[in-house]
PDB file of C-alpha atoms (C1' of nucleotides) in Angstrom:
ATOM      1  CA  MET A   1      -5.983 -16.096  17.316  1.00  0.00           C
ATOM      2  CA  ARG A   2      -2.360 -15.264  18.119  1.00  0.00           C
ATOM      3  CA  GLN A   3      -1.244 -18.781  17.217  1.00  0.00           C
ATOM      4  CA  LYS A   4      -3.321 -18.724  14.054  1.00  0.00           C
ATOM      5  CA  LEU A   5      -1.839 -15.415  12.880  1.00  0.00           C
ATOM      6  CA  LEU A   6       1.687 -16.619  13.682  1.00  0.00           C
ATOM      7  CA  GLU A   7       1.078 -19.925  11.914  1.00  0.00           C
ATOM      8  CA  ILE A   8       0.002 -18.086   8.757  1.00  0.00           C
ATOM      9  CA  PHE A   9       3.095 -15.896   9.005  1.00  0.00           C
ATOM     10  CA  GLU A  10       5.374 -18.899   9.362  1.00  0.00           C
ATOM     11  CA  ARG A  11       3.848 -20.630   6.372  1.00  0.00           C
ATOM     12  CA  LEU A  12       4.140 -17.548   4.186  1.00  0.00           C
ATOM     13  CA  LEU A  13       7.736 -17.003   5.260  1.00  0.00           C
ATOM     14  CA  ARG A  14       8.681 -20.622   4.562  1.00  0.00           C
ATOM     15  CA  ASN A  15       7.055 -20.458   1.150  1.00  0.00           C
ATOM     16  CA  TYR A  16       8.184 -17.052  -0.114  1.00  0.00           C
ATOM     17  CA  GLY A  17      11.275 -16.328   1.993  1.00  0.00           C
ATOM     18  CA  PRO A  18      12.219 -12.904   3.410  1.00  0.00           C
ATOM     19  CA  ARG A  19      11.009 -10.073   1.167  1.00  0.00           C
ATOM     20  CA  HIS A  20      13.579  -7.441   2.262  1.00  0.00           C
ATOM     21  CA  TRP A  21      11.150  -4.533   2.335  1.00  0.00           C
ATOM     22  CA  TRP A  22      10.859  -1.579   1.742  1.00  0.00           C
ATOM     23  CA  PRO A  23      12.835  -1.243  -1.526  1.00  0.00           C
ATOM     24  CA  ALA A  24      14.255   2.284  -1.105  1.00  0.00           C
ATOM     25  CA  GLN A  25      17.475   4.209  -0.410  1.00  0.00           C
ATOM     26  CA  GLY A  26      16.281   5.939   2.736  1.00  0.00           C
ATOM     27  CA  PRO A  27      13.264   7.004   4.800  1.00  0.00           C
ATOM     28  CA  PHE A  28      12.319   9.968   2.647  1.00  0.00           C
ATOM     29  CA  GLU A  29      12.281   7.787  -0.447  1.00  0.00           C
ATOM     30  CA  VAL A  30      10.065   5.312   1.429  1.00  0.00           C
ATOM     31  CA  ILE A  31       7.569   8.105   2.050  1.00  0.00           C
ATOM     32  CA  VAL A  32       7.643   9.241  -1.573  1.00  0.00           C
ATOM     33  CA  GLY A  33       7.050   5.642  -2.651  1.00  0.00           C
ATOM     34  CA  ALA A  34       4.219   5.207  -0.147  1.00  0.00           C
ATOM     35  CA  ILE A  35       2.370   8.177  -1.630  1.00  0.00           C
ATOM     36  CA  LEU A  36       3.110   7.270  -5.240  1.00  0.00           C
ATOM     37  CA  THR A  37       2.002   3.655  -4.872  1.00  0.00           C
ATOM     38  CA  GLN A  38      -1.545   4.524  -3.758  1.00  0.00           C
ATOM     39  CA  ASN A  39      -3.781   2.272  -5.877  1.00  0.00           C
ATOM     40  CA  THR A  40      -0.907   1.865  -8.334  1.00  0.00           C
ATOM     41  CA  ALA A  41       1.357  -0.984  -9.426  1.00  0.00           C
ATOM     42  CA  TRP A  42       4.874  -0.723  -8.003  1.00  0.00           C
ATOM     43  CA  THR A  43       6.481  -1.050 -11.449  1.00  0.00           C
ATOM     44  CA  ASN A  44       4.934   2.305 -12.347  1.00  0.00           C
ATOM     45  CA  VAL A  45       6.129   3.841  -9.092  1.00  0.00           C
ATOM     46  CA  GLU A  46       9.704   2.770  -9.842  1.00  0.00           C
ATOM     47  CA  LYS A  47       9.675   4.836 -13.015  1.00  0.00           C
ATOM     48  CA  ALA A  48       8.444   7.921 -11.217  1.00  0.00           C
ATOM     49  CA  ILE A  49      11.020   7.508  -8.440  1.00  0.00           C
ATOM     50  CA  GLY A  50      13.691   7.047 -11.085  1.00  0.00           C
ATOM     51  CA  ASN A  51      12.656  10.377 -12.615  1.00  0.00           C
ATOM     52  CA  LEU A  52      12.808  12.109  -9.229  1.00  0.00           C
ATOM     53  CA  GLN A  53      16.166  10.507  -8.470  1.00  0.00           C
ATOM     54  CA  ALA A  54      17.570  11.701 -11.799  1.00  0.00           C
ATOM     55  CA  VAL A  55      16.909  15.355 -10.989  1.00  0.00           C
ATOM     56  CA  GLY A  56      17.862  15.047  -7.317  1.00  0.00           C
ATOM     57  CA  ALA A  57      14.296  15.610  -6.143  1.00  0.00           C
ATOM     58  CA  LEU A  58      14.330  12.919  -3.455  1.00  0.00           C
ATOM     59  CA  SER A  59      14.872  15.459  -0.700  1.00  0.00           C
ATOM     60  CA  PRO A  60      12.239  17.557   1.079  1.00  0.00           C
ATOM     61  CA  ARG A  61      13.807  20.878   0.111  1.00  0.00           C
ATOM     62  CA  VAL A  62      14.250  20.166  -3.590  1.00  0.00           C
ATOM     63  CA  LEU A  63      10.834  18.503  -3.829  1.00  0.00           C
ATOM     64  CA  ALA A  64       9.099  21.404  -2.127  1.00  0.00           C
ATOM     65  CA  GLY A  65      10.742  23.909  -4.460  1.00  0.00           C
ATOM     66  CA  LEU A  66       9.920  22.264  -7.780  1.00  0.00           C
ATOM     67  CA  PRO A  67       7.379  23.986 -10.011  1.00  0.00           C
ATOM     68  CA  ALA A  68       4.114  22.020  -9.858  1.00  0.00           C
ATOM     69  CA  ALA A  69       4.068  21.327 -13.610  1.00  0.00           C
ATOM     70  CA  GLU A  70       7.619  19.957 -13.442  1.00  0.00           C
ATOM     71  CA  LEU A  71       6.807  17.622 -10.566  1.00  0.00           C
ATOM     72  CA  GLU A  72       3.631  16.442 -12.304  1.00  0.00           C
ATOM     73  CA  ARG A  73       5.688  15.481 -15.340  1.00  0.00           C
ATOM     74  CA  LEU A  74       8.218  13.569 -13.221  1.00  0.00           C
ATOM     75  CA  VAL A  75       5.605  11.493 -11.380  1.00  0.00           C
ATOM     76  CA  GLN A  76       3.300  10.977 -14.368  1.00  0.00           C
ATOM     77  CA  PRO A  77       4.220   7.278 -14.862  1.00  0.00           C
ATOM     78  CA  SER A  78       2.745   6.422 -11.456  1.00  0.00           C
ATOM     79  CA  GLY A  79      -0.703   7.696 -12.409  1.00  0.00           C
ATOM     80  CA  TYR A  80      -2.946  10.233 -10.636  1.00  0.00           C
ATOM     81  CA  PHE A  81      -0.058  12.580 -11.314  1.00  0.00           C
ATOM     82  CA  ARG A  82      -1.742  15.868 -10.399  1.00  0.00           C
ATOM     83  CA  GLN A  83      -3.022  14.528  -7.077  1.00  0.00           C
ATOM     84  CA  LYS A  84       0.260  12.846  -6.260  1.00  0.00           C
ATOM     85  CA  ALA A  85       2.387  15.880  -7.162  1.00  0.00           C
ATOM     86  CA  ARG A  86       0.241  17.935  -4.792  1.00  0.00           C
ATOM     87  CA  ARG A  87       0.440  15.304  -2.060  1.00  0.00           C
ATOM     88  CA  LEU A  88       4.227  15.064  -2.314  1.00  0.00           C
ATOM     89  CA  GLN A  89       4.692  18.829  -2.081  1.00  0.00           C
ATOM     90  CA  SER A  90       2.163  19.047   0.714  1.00  0.00           C
ATOM     91  CA  PHE A  91       4.157  16.504   2.705  1.00  0.00           C
ATOM     92  CA  ALA A  92       7.530  18.095   1.910  1.00  0.00           C
ATOM     93  CA  ARG A  93       6.341  21.602   2.809  1.00  0.00           C
ATOM     94  CA  ASN A  94       4.754  20.459   6.047  1.00  0.00           C
ATOM     95  CA  LEU A  95       7.969  18.698   6.986  1.00  0.00           C
ATOM     96  CA  LEU A  96       9.974  21.852   6.300  1.00  0.00           C
ATOM     97  CA  GLU A  97       7.613  24.148   8.178  1.00  0.00           C
ATOM     98  CA  ARG A  98       6.923  21.999  11.215  1.00  0.00           C
ATOM     99  CA  HIS A  99      10.149  20.003  11.585  1.00  0.00           C
ATOM    100  CA  ASP A 100      12.748  21.984   9.672  1.00  0.00           C
ATOM    101  CA  GLY A 101      12.736  19.246   7.031  1.00  0.00           C
ATOM    102  CA  SER A 102      13.901  16.617   9.507  1.00  0.00           C
ATOM    103  CA  LEU A 103      12.269  13.190   9.508  1.00  0.00           C
ATOM    104  CA  GLU A 104      14.049  12.432  12.787  1.00  0.00           C
ATOM    105  CA  ARG A 105      12.077  15.256  14.382  1.00  0.00           C
ATOM    106  CA  LEU A 106       8.805  14.191  12.778  1.00  0.00           C
ATOM    107  CA  PHE A 107       9.351  10.664  14.061  1.00  0.00           C
ATOM    108  CA  ALA A 108      10.454  11.781  17.551  1.00  0.00           C
ATOM    109  CA  GLY A 109       7.014  11.414  19.164  1.00  0.00           C
ATOM    110  CA  SER A 110       5.080   8.303  20.108  1.00  0.00           C
ATOM    111  CA  LEU A 111       3.469   6.035  17.523  1.00  0.00           C
ATOM    112  CA  THR A 112       0.049   7.493  18.310  1.00  0.00           C
ATOM    113  CA  GLU A 113       1.271  11.089  18.093  1.00  0.00           C
ATOM    114  CA  VAL A 114       3.144  10.676  14.833  1.00  0.00           C
ATOM    115  CA  ARG A 115       0.284   8.668  13.309  1.00  0.00           C
ATOM    116  CA  GLY A 116      -2.152  11.452  14.164  1.00  0.00           C
ATOM    117  CA  GLU A 117       0.118  14.038  12.606  1.00  0.00           C
ATOM    118  CA  LEU A 118       0.488  12.019   9.393  1.00  0.00           C
ATOM    119  CA  LEU A 119      -3.263  11.410   9.120  1.00  0.00           C
ATOM    120  CA  ALA A 120      -3.879  15.154   9.377  1.00  0.00           C
ATOM    121  CA  LEU A 121      -1.880  15.736   6.180  1.00  0.00           C
ATOM    122  CA  HIS A 122      -3.634  15.964   2.830  1.00  0.00           C
ATOM    123  CA  GLY A 123      -3.302  12.769   0.841  1.00  0.00           C
ATOM    124  CA  ILE A 124      -2.151  10.561   3.718  1.00  0.00           C
ATOM    125  CA  GLY A 125      -4.826   8.088   4.800  1.00  0.00           C
ATOM    126  CA  PRO A 126      -4.473   5.188   7.233  1.00  0.00           C
ATOM    127  CA  GLU A 127      -2.680   2.787   4.901  1.00  0.00           C
ATOM    128  CA  THR A 128      -0.125   5.338   3.697  1.00  0.00           C
ATOM    129  CA  ALA A 129       0.394   6.520   7.280  1.00  0.00           C
ATOM    130  CA  ASP A 130       1.030   2.996   8.546  1.00  0.00           C
ATOM    131  CA  SER A 131       3.372   2.267   5.631  1.00  0.00           C
ATOM    132  CA  ILE A 132       5.388   5.354   6.539  1.00  0.00           C
ATOM    133  CA  LEU A 133       5.330   4.551  10.263  1.00  0.00           C
ATOM    134  CA  LEU A 134       6.449   0.958   9.714  1.00  0.00           C
ATOM    135  CA  TYR A 135       8.810   1.153   6.766  1.00  0.00           C
ATOM    136  CA  ALA A 136      10.325   4.634   7.197  1.00  0.00           C
ATOM    137  CA  ALA A 137      10.188   5.105  10.984  1.00  0.00           C
ATOM    138  CA  HIS A 138      10.192   1.437  12.083  1.00  0.00           C
ATOM    139  CA  PHE A 139       7.261   1.864  14.480  1.00  0.00           C
ATOM    140  CA  PRO A 140       5.455  -1.415  15.300  1.00  0.00           C
ATOM    141  CA  THR A 141       2.229  -0.747  13.383  1.00  0.00           C
ATOM    142  CA  PHE A 142       0.385  -3.058  11.008  1.00  0.00           C
ATOM    143  CA  VAL A 143      -0.397  -2.041   7.421  1.00  0.00           C
ATOM    144  CA  ILE A 144      -3.831  -3.058   6.183  1.00  0.00           C
ATOM    145  CA  ASP A 145      -4.240  -2.994   2.418  1.00  0.00           C
ATOM    146  CA  ALA A 146      -6.510  -4.515  -0.234  1.00  0.00           C
ATOM    147  CA  TYR A 147      -4.429  -7.722  -0.178  1.00  0.00           C
ATOM    148  CA  THR A 148      -4.775  -8.060   3.593  1.00  0.00           C
ATOM    149  CA  MET A 149      -8.542  -7.623   3.380  1.00  0.00           C
ATOM    150  CA  ARG A 150      -8.852 -10.101   0.540  1.00  0.00           C
ATOM    151  CA  ILE A 151      -6.642 -12.829   2.005  1.00  0.00           C
ATOM    152  CA  PHE A 152      -7.927 -12.638   5.570  1.00  0.00           C
ATOM    153  CA  SER A 153     -11.571 -12.353   4.599  1.00  0.00           C
ATOM    154  CA  ARG A 154     -11.171 -15.439   2.408  1.00  0.00           C
ATOM    155  CA  LEU A 155      -9.522 -17.192   5.335  1.00  0.00           C
ATOM    156  CA  GLY A 156     -12.569 -16.253   7.403  1.00  0.00           C
ATOM    157  CA  ILE A 157     -10.530 -14.219   9.900  1.00  0.00           C
ATOM    158  CA  VAL A 158     -11.881 -10.776   8.993  1.00  0.00           C
ATOM    159  CA  ASP A 159     -15.137  -9.580   7.447  1.00  0.00           C
ATOM    160  CA  ASP A 160     -14.642  -7.456   4.334  1.00  0.00           C
ATOM    161  CA  ARG A 161     -17.163  -4.965   5.690  1.00  0.00           C
ATOM    162  CA  GLN A 162     -14.879  -4.240   8.655  1.00  0.00           C
ATOM    163  CA  LYS A 163     -13.219  -0.850   8.789  1.00  0.00           C
ATOM    164  CA  TYR A 164      -9.487  -0.216   8.467  1.00  0.00           C
ATOM    165  CA  GLU A 165      -8.908   0.618  12.132  1.00  0.00           C
ATOM    166  CA  GLU A 166     -10.827  -2.423  13.272  1.00  0.00           C
ATOM    167  CA  VAL A 167      -8.768  -4.845  11.184  1.00  0.00           C
ATOM    168  CA  ARG A 168      -5.536  -3.118  12.198  1.00  0.00           C
ATOM    169  CA  HIS A 169      -6.521  -3.526  15.830  1.00  0.00           C
ATOM    170  CA  LEU A 170      -7.084  -7.248  15.295  1.00  0.00           C
ATOM    171  CA  PHE A 171      -3.463  -7.728  14.233  1.00  0.00           C
ATOM    172  CA  LEU A 172      -2.028  -5.335  16.810  1.00  0.00           C
ATOM    173  CA  SER A 173      -3.962  -6.862  19.695  1.00  0.00           C
ATOM    174  CA  HIS A 174      -3.031 -10.456  18.885  1.00  0.00           C
ATOM    175  CA  LEU A 175       0.622 -10.056  17.917  1.00  0.00           C
ATOM    176  CA  PRO A 176       3.638  -8.755  19.854  1.00  0.00           C
ATOM    177  CA  PRO A 177       4.576  -5.123  18.984  1.00  0.00           C
ATOM    178  CA  ASP A 178       7.457  -6.248  16.807  1.00  0.00           C
ATOM    179  CA  ALA A 179       8.333  -3.940  13.903  1.00  0.00           C
ATOM    180  CA  PRO A 180      10.511  -6.482  12.022  1.00  0.00           C
ATOM    181  CA  LEU A 181       7.669  -9.031  12.320  1.00  0.00           C
ATOM    182  CA  PHE A 182       5.086  -6.568  10.993  1.00  0.00           C
ATOM    183  CA  ASN A 183       7.471  -5.490   8.247  1.00  0.00           C
ATOM    184  CA  GLU A 184       7.912  -9.053   7.006  1.00  0.00           C
ATOM    185  CA  TYR A 185       4.279 -10.037   7.542  1.00  0.00           C
ATOM    186  CA  HIS A 186       2.844  -7.290   5.377  1.00  0.00           C
ATOM    187  CA  ALA A 187       5.455  -7.864   2.665  1.00  0.00           C
ATOM    188  CA  LEU A 188       4.534 -11.559   2.612  1.00  0.00           C
ATOM    189  CA  ILE A 189       0.821 -10.717   2.434  1.00  0.00           C
ATOM    190  CA  VAL A 190       1.449  -8.583  -0.647  1.00  0.00           C
ATOM    191  CA  GLU A 191       3.461 -11.353  -2.291  1.00  0.00           C
ATOM    192  CA  HIS A 192       0.781 -13.942  -1.552  1.00  0.00           C
ATOM    193  CA  GLY A 193      -1.974 -11.599  -2.784  1.00  0.00           C
ATOM    194  CA  LYS A 194      -0.173 -10.859  -6.022  1.00  0.00           C
ATOM    195  CA  THR A 195       0.975 -14.328  -6.958  1.00  0.00           C
ATOM    196  CA  CYS A 196      -1.576 -16.706  -5.418  1.00  0.00           C
ATOM    197  CA  CYS A 197      -4.595 -15.178  -3.688  1.00  0.00           C
ATOM    198  CA  ARG A 198      -5.513 -13.074  -6.721  1.00  0.00           C
ATOM    199  CA  LYS A 199      -8.721 -11.113  -6.933  1.00  0.00           C
ATOM    200  CA  ARG A 200     -10.054 -13.123  -9.853  1.00  0.00           C
ATOM    201  CA  GLU A 201      -9.331 -16.818 -10.245  1.00  0.00           C
ATOM    202  CA  PRO A 202      -7.042 -17.374  -7.259  1.00  0.00           C
ATOM    203  CA  PHE A 203      -4.712 -20.394  -7.367  1.00  0.00           C
ATOM    204  CA  CYS A 204      -6.403 -22.253  -4.529  1.00  0.00           C
ATOM    205  CA  GLY A 205      -5.097 -25.610  -5.724  1.00  0.00           C
ATOM    206  CA  ALA A 206      -1.497 -24.522  -5.150  1.00  0.00           C
ATOM    207  CA  CYS A 207      -2.161 -22.382  -2.094  1.00  0.00           C
ATOM    208  CA  ILE A 208      -0.234 -23.132   1.096  1.00  0.00           C
ATOM    209  CA  LEU A 209      -3.175 -21.864   3.174  1.00  0.00           C
ATOM    210  CA  SER A 210      -6.018 -23.682   1.408  1.00  0.00           C
ATOM    211  CA  ASP A 211      -6.413 -26.237   4.221  1.00  0.00           C
ATOM    212  CA  ILE A 212      -7.397 -23.452   6.630  1.00  0.00           C
ATOM    213  CA  CYS A 213      -9.244 -21.273   4.092  1.00  0.00           C
ATOM    214  CA  LEU A 214     -12.958 -20.611   4.123  1.00  0.00           C
ATOM    215  CA  LEU A 215     -13.014 -19.706   0.420  1.00  0.00           C
ATOM    216  CA  TYR A 216     -11.317 -22.956  -0.563  1.00  0.00           C
ATOM    217  CA  SER A 217     -13.654 -25.086   1.544  1.00  0.00           C
ATOM    218  CA  ARG A 218     -16.622 -23.437  -0.187  1.00  0.00           C
ATOM    219  CA  ARG A 219     -15.308 -23.691  -3.715  1.00  0.00           C
ATOM    220  CA  PRO A 220     -16.763 -26.244  -6.105  1.00  0.00           C
ATOM    221  CA  GLN A 221     -13.814 -28.414  -7.160  1.00  0.00           C
TER     222      GLN A 221
ATOM    223  C1'  DC B   8     -20.301   6.397  -4.123  1.00  0.00           C
ATOM    224  C1'  DT B   9     -17.383   8.756  -7.773  1.00  0.00           C
ATOM    225  C1'  DC B  10     -13.361  10.693  -9.316  1.00  0.00           C
ATOM    226  C1'  DC B  11      -8.485  10.628 -10.048  1.00  0.00           C
ATOM    227  C1'  DT B  12      -4.767   8.408 -14.231  1.00  0.00           C
ATOM    228  C1'  DG B  13      -0.738   5.642 -16.411  1.00  0.00           C
ATOM    229  C1'  DT B  14       0.970   1.010 -17.216  1.00  0.00           C
ATOM    230  C1'  DG B  15       0.918  -3.729 -18.130  1.00  0.00           C
ATOM    231  C1'  DC B  16      -0.958  -8.307 -18.066  1.00  0.00           C
ATOM    232  C1'  DC B  17      -4.828 -11.953 -19.259  1.00  0.00           C
TER     233       DC B  17
ATOM    234  C1'  DG C  19     -10.568  -4.565 -24.461  1.00  0.00           C
ATOM    235  C1'  DG C  20     -11.023  -5.251 -19.680  1.00  0.00           C
ATOM    236  C1'  DC C  21      -9.100  -5.272 -15.443  1.00  0.00           C
ATOM    237  C1'  DA C  22      -5.975  -4.730 -11.479  1.00  0.00           C
ATOM    238  C1'  DC C  23      -2.711  -2.096  -9.376  1.00  0.00           C
ATOM    239  C1'  DT C  24       0.696  -2.106  -1.847  1.00  0.00           C
ATOM    240  C1'  DG C  25      -5.884   4.492  -1.727  1.00  0.00           C
ATOM    241  C1'  DG C  26      -7.679   8.921  -0.469  1.00  0.00           C
ATOM    242  C1'  DA C  27     -10.668  12.980  -0.920  1.00  0.00           C
ATOM    243  C1'  DG C  28     -15.010  15.107  -1.736  1.00  0.00           C
TER     244       DG C  28
END
DNA sequence: CTCCTGTGCC
DNA sequence: GGCACTGGAG
């Protein structure tokens, strides 16, 4: 399984090249983006982050102090704006109360400890937590998202009925705990899911993984 | 399972 | 007009 997962990674990397993730100025902006991009296209998130940037709200203290209605207006382009405004302030206020606003302090514990603390926060589920752990704190954790489930269930490597933690464990148990590897792997999965392994009408004919794909072998050509 | 919500592409 | 978008809570 290790060789298979590494082979897929190598093929994706050769085909798409390094993705240079996460597109952000710093760790706090990564976290804001991770919350805003929940079930939302990144192009919409960029607008919301631009709005926050423009009023200097990309810091825990400023974000926590904004009136709710003001923050809702700023993040509106990313959708679910009431939920997301609440989730952002919830995160910022927790960070201020428990770690004096310092991400370095939040990230000071072990992967397991910090992950547990993130998951306890309102609005941070396993995918958002792993995105923060990997792309803001550089912990070697694997992000499982809708693209990962789709691509690897089509490949026949995971079952789409499997739970998040189970699929995450598959990657973590078969790959070395290498944060740069996990960073690039997930970014490549997203690129492949967006451009080739689409939900409807995937481009199997042009796919670099079709020769090892269960979906392709079952498709009527 | 349903709700949450704006944006953009086929 | 329908659908997908780097999900999570109730």
